[in-house]
Amino acid sequence: MKNIFKISIGFLMVAIAFTSCNDGKSSKSNSALSSSAAEKVYVAPGEHDEFYAFISGGFSGQLSVYGLPSGRLFKVIPVFSQDPEKAYGYNEETKPMLNTSHGFVPWDDAHHPDISQTAGEIDGRWVFINGNNTPRIAKVDLTTFETTEIIEVPNSAGNHSSSFVTENTEYVVAGTRFSVPVPQRDMSIKDYKGNFKGALSFISVDPEDGRMDIKFQILMPGFNYDLSHPGRGKSHGWFFFTTYNTEEANSLLEVNASQNDKDFIAAINWKIIEDYVNKGGGEKMATNYAHNIYDEETHTATSTMKKEVVVVDPTKVPGAVYLLPTPKSPHGCDVDPTGEYIVGNGKLSANLTVHSFTKMQDAIKNKKFDGDAYGIPILKFEDVLAGSVEQPGLGPLHTEFDGKGNAYTTFFISSEVVKWKLGTWEVVDRQPCYYSVGHLMIPGGNSQKPFGKYVVAMNKITKDRYLPTGPEVTQSAQLYDISGDKMELLLDFPTIGEPHYAAGCPADLIKPKSKKIFKLEENKHKYAVKSEADTKVTRNGNEVHIYMSMIRSHFAPDNIEGVKVGDKVYFHVTNLEQDYDVPHGVSMIGANTSELLIMPGQTETFVWEPKQVGVWPFYCTDFCSALHQEMQGYVRVSPASSNIELSWSLGDDF
Amino acid sequence: MKKSNIIMLIAAILPLGLFLFPLWKITLEAPQYPTPLGMYIHINDFSDANPHDIKNINLMNHYVGMKYIPDAIPEFKIFPAGILITTVIGLLIAFKGNYKWFLGWFILMLVLSAAGMYDFYLWEHDYGHNLDPKAILKFTNPDGTQMGFQPPMFGSKDILNFKAHSYPRLGALFLALGIACSFVAYIVGKKFHKKHLFMKKD
């Protein structure tokens, strides 16, 4: 109790120190009396956070789960990168998840998570996230917080304007950042202009099981498609993509792709194209891409190579695609909760450009075109412009909305979050970021119903903000309270990898559906055992299969003899527990792979190829019980020429 | 039908509630179990309070050498038969008997219930004291004797890191109400009989 008191006093002092040191701008709302930042982010021991935040790991290839407002890290979900902690990509069951047309790719650059929606509101069923490097879209199931599906995106490169969902999760959309020859072929890089294509992929999502399938790809001119967001409400049925490098430069892009005064936002009416494709439109193109599915009942993933994709030439579908001139090299492409305003965050522009969906429709209706690009009509800038936020800051990147008529834009160069009003375009507040903020996230910010209580800013640089850890320092996020007129910085917290973007939602949407165990009776793994009586060891040539079980606090069997040098030994291990939070781990000395971390009711497999004669121990790697240290076993490895028969036992020597 | 016989009829039927609702519940609380472990005792079955509770109770208890809670015990055949037989007797009495028979049924039920409770106590005692000599964890009382882990018959008790609660459930209430009703039937029947005698004297 005394300690808690001391800590509280400590917090209070820190809070006072912070608020009182706040430069001349400090207002009444910053006084220690009316607010305490520490109090606002304090979630008492045993209490739960109000929001989940799913923050991308960038080059870590993973997705981290945080609580808001505490900024506490709960889980790192392995998505595109192998994870020895959970054996993802190491065990036999999940290796197929990382299969691609290029073979096994155990890493990717995870960028933009987005939570599934129903009727324009977040429904908390799945999170989608894109792999940028070897184009892939993954789906994470929010009952298990595990990656259950990954689909490779063919004809794409630098899968960056992804993975955003439409209002009813009809589609998760993936756009290419780098245009490439489609189909890929041997040609001179210098012939880029006019020949390369930018594929925008619409991946349908089954409303029941979430199964993904590439419905069609739109082959757009060879620009760079940077980010995208869906229309919503009145603009439902449209999708908007920012472009840069409309110059179609293929070298020194930092200069050569920054020459045009205006690039474009591409407005795609996907409903028209969907209709066109449903009626047999588009062309079936031969290709090759992987579709990997993890089955929760077999606890096993399968990878299937698909050979065909439907591609659509946008010039052949009248009324489907238009270009909205937008200054200069816009990054974020953000649609407000009403669906009326489309914000183009021109990262090299002095002003922030906002287009009007209503004006866009009028311009289309009245055919007010300003020429075309490769046959795609360009609308006149003045005809679609709703307004500009004048001189709001330097380097606008991304905007989200609070649902109360305000927008919040990050400025990378001036390192700040700026709050402005939709409709009047006036700046109402600004707060510094430490440092060089990229994207920001308001829970529900990409939906019709944002929960405008907090904004999380994700920074690119931290420098001196934390204790130093050598040349490589932590990445970080910052939490601001946006419930009042003025934003208030509440918290800095470190992140795993580079946080490119995040998705958040009220915890109550997900918490009640979170699985506690896998039911053993529903386990359909090919090598599962349902009880110790089922455990056995079999041999097929030099392949040895161990059907093993684990329960507090022993393996069955735990003594195995008859294994020989040169054998390929499969440990198929089932956790027989049916209690919440009783995983067991297993690892074998010298196995050229990771441990397994097996949840109650689950079966996982690792392979061990013993190279040395001897008696080799294995043990439980997760402190499971009071007798965890006793949870171990031995495998006797005999010479290849030995004729010792397989035998196995548990507890016989007593 | 006389009022007392109707009450007796209800008394005879009420114990059948044991076939619908659990008789008893034992709950084990510990910090690691934010949702406590629990087991219902029915007249013919043990069941989980939450899925897999009995399996998890067994897993916990094996550390101190306690036996697994059996899937079936002879009582699961004897008790239902006992209740069915006493119900039939009760019904016969309700239709044919007088208040003296009601008292007899009341006493019979009391005796049988007490026997049932004693049987339950014996099982609990054995469960809590007849421990595997190779138990992983062996605890002794301050006086050096082997520590037992018998759950309470009725009430709450601390057992190592667990707090055990043992209380009757709806099924037991039905039985108790049935027994009480038979006594009421006896009282009512007796009063009626006296009144009747008095009237006859007139």
GROMACS .gro file of N, CA and C in nm, chain B residues 49-129:
model
  243
  703ALA      N    1  -1.892  -2.785  -1.365
  703ALA     CA    2  -1.958  -2.655  -1.354
  703ALA      C    3  -1.929  -2.575  -1.480
  704ASN      N    4  -1.803  -2.576  -1.522
  704ASN     CA    5  -1.763  -2.522  -1.652
  704ASN      C    6  -1.692  -2.634  -1.726
  705PRO      N    7  -1.691  -2.628  -1.861
  705PRO     CA    8  -1.633  -2.740  -1.936
  705PRO      C    9  -1.495  -2.780  -1.882
  706HIS      N   10  -1.475  -2.907  -1.868
  706HIS     CA   11  -1.346  -2.969  -1.831
  706HIS      C   12  -1.305  -2.948  -1.685
  707ASP      N   13  -1.396  -2.898  -1.600
  707ASP     CA   14  -1.358  -2.871  -1.461
  707ASP      C   15  -1.312  -2.998  -1.389
  708ILE      N   16  -1.384  -3.110  -1.407
  708ILE     CA   17  -1.347  -3.232  -1.334
  708ILE      C   18  -1.209  -3.280  -1.378
  709LYS      N   19  -1.184  -3.273  -1.510
  709LYS     CA   20  -1.051  -3.309  -1.561
  709LYS      C   21  -0.945  -3.221  -1.495
  710ASN      N   22  -0.976  -3.093  -1.481
  710ASN     CA   23  -0.877  -3.001  -1.423
  710ASN      C   24  -0.865  -3.017  -1.272
  711ILE      N   25  -0.974  -3.056  -1.205
  711ILE     CA   26  -0.965  -3.088  -1.062
  711ILE      C   27  -0.876  -3.211  -1.044
  712ASN      N   28  -0.897  -3.310  -1.128
  712ASN     CA   29  -0.814  -3.431  -1.120
  712ASN      C   30  -0.666  -3.399  -1.141
  713LEU      N   31  -0.640  -3.311  -1.240
  713LEU     CA   32  -0.501  -3.274  -1.269
  713LEU      C   33  -0.436  -3.206  -1.150
  714MET      N   34  -0.513  -3.120  -1.083
  714MET     CA   35  -0.462  -3.051  -0.965
  714MET      C   36  -0.436  -3.152  -0.853
  715ASN      N   37  -0.537  -3.238  -0.832
  715ASN     CA   38  -0.532  -3.325  -0.715
  715ASN      C   39  -0.429  -3.436  -0.726
  716HIS      N   40  -0.385  -3.467  -0.849
  716HIS     CA   41  -0.289  -3.577  -0.862
  716HIS      C   42  -0.155  -3.538  -0.800
  717TYR      N   43  -0.131  -3.408  -0.787
  717TYR     CA   44  -0.004  -3.365  -0.725
  717TYR      C   45   0.006  -3.409  -0.579
  718VAL      N   46  -0.109  -3.413  -0.509
  718VAL     CA   47  -0.106  -3.453  -0.368
  718VAL      C   48  -0.150  -3.598  -0.352
  719GLY      N   49  -0.161  -3.670  -0.463
  719GLY     CA   50  -0.188  -3.812  -0.456
  719GLY      C   51  -0.334  -3.851  -0.443
  720MET      N   52  -0.423  -3.757  -0.470
  720MET     CA   53  -0.566  -3.792  -0.462
  720MET      C   54  -0.605  -3.870  -0.588
  721LYS      N   55  -0.702  -3.961  -0.568
  721LYS     CA   56  -0.748  -4.041  -0.681
  721LYS      C   57  -0.828  -3.954  -0.777
  722TYR      N   58  -0.840  -4.000  -0.901
  722TYR     CA   59  -0.928  -3.931  -0.996
  722TYR      C   60  -1.072  -3.948  -0.951
  723ILE      N   61  -1.150  -3.845  -0.972
  723ILE     CA   62  -1.293  -3.856  -0.945
  723ILE      C   63  -1.349  -3.956  -1.046
  724PRO      N   64  -1.413  -4.064  -0.998
  724PRO     CA   65  -1.455  -4.170  -1.092
  724PRO      C   66  -1.567  -4.122  -1.183
  725ASP      N   67  -1.574  -4.184  -1.301
  725ASP     CA   68  -1.683  -4.153  -1.393
  725ASP      C   69  -1.815  -4.200  -1.336
  726ALA      N   70  -1.811  -4.316  -1.268
  726ALA     CA   71  -1.935  -4.372  -1.214
  726ALA      C   72  -1.905  -4.437  -1.079
  727ILE      N   73  -1.999  -4.429  -0.987
  727ILE     CA   74  -1.987  -4.496  -0.857
  727ILE      C   75  -2.116  -4.574  -0.834
  728PRO      N   76  -2.112  -4.680  -0.749
  728PRO     CA   77  -2.233  -4.762  -0.728
  728PRO      C   78  -2.352  -4.678  -0.683
  729GLU      N   79  -2.324  -4.571  -0.608
  729GLU     CA   80  -2.433  -4.486  -0.559
  729GLU      C   81  -2.520  -4.431  -0.672
  730PHE      N   82  -2.459  -4.412  -0.791
  730PHE     CA   83  -2.535  -4.356  -0.903
  730PHE      C   84  -2.647  -4.450  -0.947
  731LYS      N   85  -2.636  -4.581  -0.907
  731LYS     CA   86  -2.746  -4.675  -0.935
  731LYS      C   87  -2.837  -4.685  -0.814
  732ILE      N   88  -2.775  -4.687  -0.695
  732ILE     CA   89  -2.852  -4.709  -0.572
  732ILE      C   90  -2.943  -4.591  -0.541
  733PHE      N   91  -2.884  -4.468  -0.549
  733PHE     CA   92  -2.963  -4.350  -0.511
  733PHE      C   93  -3.087  -4.330  -0.598
  734PRO      N   94  -3.074  -4.335  -0.731
  734PRO     CA   95  -3.196  -4.318  -0.812
  734PRO      C   96  -3.300  -4.425  -0.780
  735ALA      N   97  -3.252  -4.549  -0.761
  735ALA     CA   98  -3.347  -4.657  -0.727
  735ALA      C   99  -3.416  -4.625  -0.595
  736GLY      N  100  -3.337  -4.580  -0.496
  736GLY     CA  101  -3.393  -4.544  -0.365
  736GLY      C  102  -3.499  -4.437  -0.377
  737ILE      N  103  -3.469  -4.334  -0.458
  737ILE     CA  104  -3.566  -4.225  -0.473
  737ILE      C  105  -3.691  -4.274  -0.543
  738LEU      N  106  -3.675  -4.357  -0.646
  738LEU     CA  107  -3.791  -4.408  -0.719
  738LEU      C  108  -3.878  -4.493  -0.627
  739ILE      N  109  -3.814  -4.580  -0.549
  739ILE     CA  110  -3.889  -4.670  -0.460
  739ILE      C  111  -3.963  -4.589  -0.354
  740THR      N  112  -3.892  -4.494  -0.292
  740THR     CA  113  -3.958  -4.415  -0.186
  740THR      C  114  -4.071  -4.330  -0.245
  741THR      N  115  -4.053  -4.287  -0.369
  741THR     CA  116  -4.160  -4.209  -0.433
  741THR      C  117  -4.285  -4.296  -0.453
  742VAL      N  118  -4.261  -4.418  -0.501
  742VAL     CA  119  -4.373  -4.510  -0.522
  742VAL      C  120  -4.443  -4.536  -0.389
  743ILE      N  121  -4.363  -4.562  -0.285
  743ILE     CA  122  -4.421  -4.584  -0.151
  743ILE      C  123  -4.501  -4.462  -0.109
  744GLY      N  124  -4.438  -4.343  -0.131
  744GLY     CA  125  -4.504  -4.217  -0.095
  744GLY      C  126  -4.637  -4.201  -0.166
  745LEU      N  127  -4.638  -4.237  -0.293
  745LEU     CA  128  -4.762  -4.224  -0.372
  745LEU      C  129  -4.870  -4.318  -0.319
  746LEU      N  130  -4.828  -4.443  -0.291
  746LEU     CA  131  -4.924  -4.541  -0.237
  746LEU      C  132  -4.984  -4.488  -0.108
  747ILE      N  133  -4.895  -4.435  -0.023
  747ILE     CA  134  -4.940  -4.382   0.106
  747ILE      C  135  -5.037  -4.266   0.083
  748ALA      N  136  -5.000  -4.179  -0.013
  748ALA     CA  137  -5.083  -4.061  -0.039
  748ALA      C  138  -5.225  -4.102  -0.078
  749PHE      N  139  -5.234  -4.210  -0.154
  749PHE     CA  140  -5.367  -4.252  -0.201
  749PHE      C  141  -5.439  -4.340  -0.099
  750LYS      N  142  -5.363  -4.424  -0.030
  750LYS     CA  143  -5.426  -4.526   0.054
  750LYS      C  144  -5.408  -4.502   0.203
  751GLY      N  145  -5.300  -4.437   0.241
  751GLY     CA  146  -5.262  -4.435   0.381
  751GLY      C  147  -5.323  -4.320   0.460
  752ASN      N  148  -5.297  -4.320   0.591
  752ASN     CA  149  -5.339  -4.209   0.675
  752ASN      C  150  -5.218  -4.139   0.734
  753TYR      N  151  -5.245  -4.048   0.825
  753TYR     CA  152  -5.137  -3.961   0.874
  753TYR      C  153  -5.027  -4.038   0.943
  754LYS      N  154  -5.057  -4.149   1.001
  754LYS     CA  155  -4.952  -4.227   1.068
  754LYS      C  156  -4.851  -4.277   0.966
  755TRP      N  157  -4.903  -4.317   0.850
  755TRP     CA  158  -4.813  -4.361   0.742
  755TRP      C  159  -4.727  -4.246   0.692
  756PHE      N  160  -4.788  -4.123   0.696
  756PHE     CA  161  -4.711  -4.006   0.650
  756PHE      C  162  -4.589  -3.989   0.739
  757LEU      N  163  -4.612  -4.004   0.869
  757LEU     CA  164  -4.500  -3.990   0.964
  757LEU      C  165  -4.395  -4.098   0.936
  758GLY      N  166  -4.445  -4.217   0.907
  758GLY     CA  167  -4.353  -4.328   0.877
  758GLY      C  168  -4.266  -4.296   0.756
  759TRP      N  169  -4.329  -4.239   0.652
  759TRP     CA  170  -4.253  -4.204   0.529
  759TRP      C  171  -4.152  -4.094   0.559
  760PHE      N  172  -4.197  -3.999   0.642
  760PHE     CA  173  -4.111  -3.889   0.684
  760PHE      C  174  -3.985  -3.944   0.751
  761ILE      N  175  -4.006  -4.037   0.844
  761ILE     CA  176  -3.892  -4.093   0.917
  761ILE      C  177  -3.802  -4.176   0.823
  762LEU      N  178  -3.867  -4.250   0.737
  762LEU     CA  179  -3.792  -4.330   0.639
  762LEU      C  180  -3.700  -4.242   0.556
  763MET      N  181  -3.757  -4.130   0.508
  763MET     CA  182  -3.680  -4.040   0.423
  763MET      C  183  -3.564  -3.976   0.501
  764LEU      N  184  -3.593  -3.939   0.626
  764LEU     CA  185  -3.487  -3.881   0.709
  764LEU      C  186  -3.372  -3.980   0.725
  765VAL      N  187  -3.408  -4.103   0.754
  765VAL     CA  188  -3.307  -4.206   0.776
  765VAL      C  189  -3.226  -4.229   0.648
  766LEU      N  190  -3.297  -4.241   0.537
  766LEU     CA  191  -3.228  -4.266   0.410
  766LEU      C  192  -3.138  -4.149   0.372
  767SER      N  193  -3.189  -4.026   0.393
  767SER     CA  194  -3.109  -3.908   0.359
  767SER      C  195  -2.984  -3.904   0.446
  768ALA      N  196  -3.003  -3.931   0.575
  768ALA     CA  197  -2.888  -3.933   0.665
  768ALA      C  198  -2.787  -4.038   0.620
  769ALA      N  199  -2.838  -4.155   0.579
  769ALA     CA  200  -2.750  -4.261   0.530
  769ALA      C  201  -2.675  -4.214   0.406
  770GLY      N  202  -2.747  -4.146   0.317
  770GLY     CA  203  -2.687  -4.093   0.195
  770GLY      C  204  -2.576  -3.995   0.228
  771MET      N  205  -2.606  -3.905   0.325
  771MET     CA  206  -2.506  -3.805   0.364
  771MET      C  207  -2.383  -3.874   0.423
  772TYR      N  208  -2.409  -3.976   0.503
  772TYR     CA  209  -2.299  -4.048   0.566
  772TYR      C  210  -2.213  -4.116   0.460
  773ASP      N  211  -2.281  -4.174   0.362
  773ASP     CA  212  -2.211  -4.238   0.251
  773ASP      C  213  -2.125  -4.137   0.177
  774PHE      N  214  -2.183  -4.020   0.153
  774PHE     CA  215  -2.113  -3.911   0.086
  774PHE      C  216  -1.990  -3.871   0.168
  775TYR      N  217  -2.009  -3.865   0.302
  775TYR     CA  218  -1.899  -3.830   0.391
  775TYR      C  219  -1.787  -3.933   0.381
  776LEU      N  220  -1.827  -4.060   0.380
  776LEU     CA  221  -1.726  -4.167   0.371
  776LEU      C  222  -1.644  -4.156   0.244
  777TRP      N  223  -1.716  -4.128   0.133
  777TRP     CA  224  -1.647  -4.115   0.004
  777TRP      C  225  -1.552  -3.996   0.008
  778GLU      N  226  -1.602  -3.883   0.059
  778GLU     CA  227  -1.520  -3.762   0.070
  778GLU      C  228  -1.397  -3.787   0.155
  779HIS      N  229  -1.418  -3.861   0.266
  779HIS     CA  230  -1.308  -3.888   0.357
  779HIS      C  231  -1.202  -3.973   0.288
  780ASP      N  232  -1.249  -4.073   0.218
  780ASP     CA  233  -1.158  -4.161   0.147
  780ASP      C  234  -1.085  -4.083   0.038
  781TYR      N  235  -1.161  -4.001  -0.034
  781TYR     CA  236  -1.107  -3.919  -0.143
  781TYR      C  237  -0.998  -3.825  -0.089
  782GLY      N  238  -1.023  -3.772   0.028
  782GLY     CA  239  -0.931  -3.674   0.085
  782GLY      C  240  -0.815  -3.734   0.163
  783HIS      N  241  -0.830  -3.860   0.206
  783HIS     CA  242  -0.726  -3.918   0.294
  783HIS      C  243  -0.654  -4.039   0.237
   0.00000   0.00000   0.00000
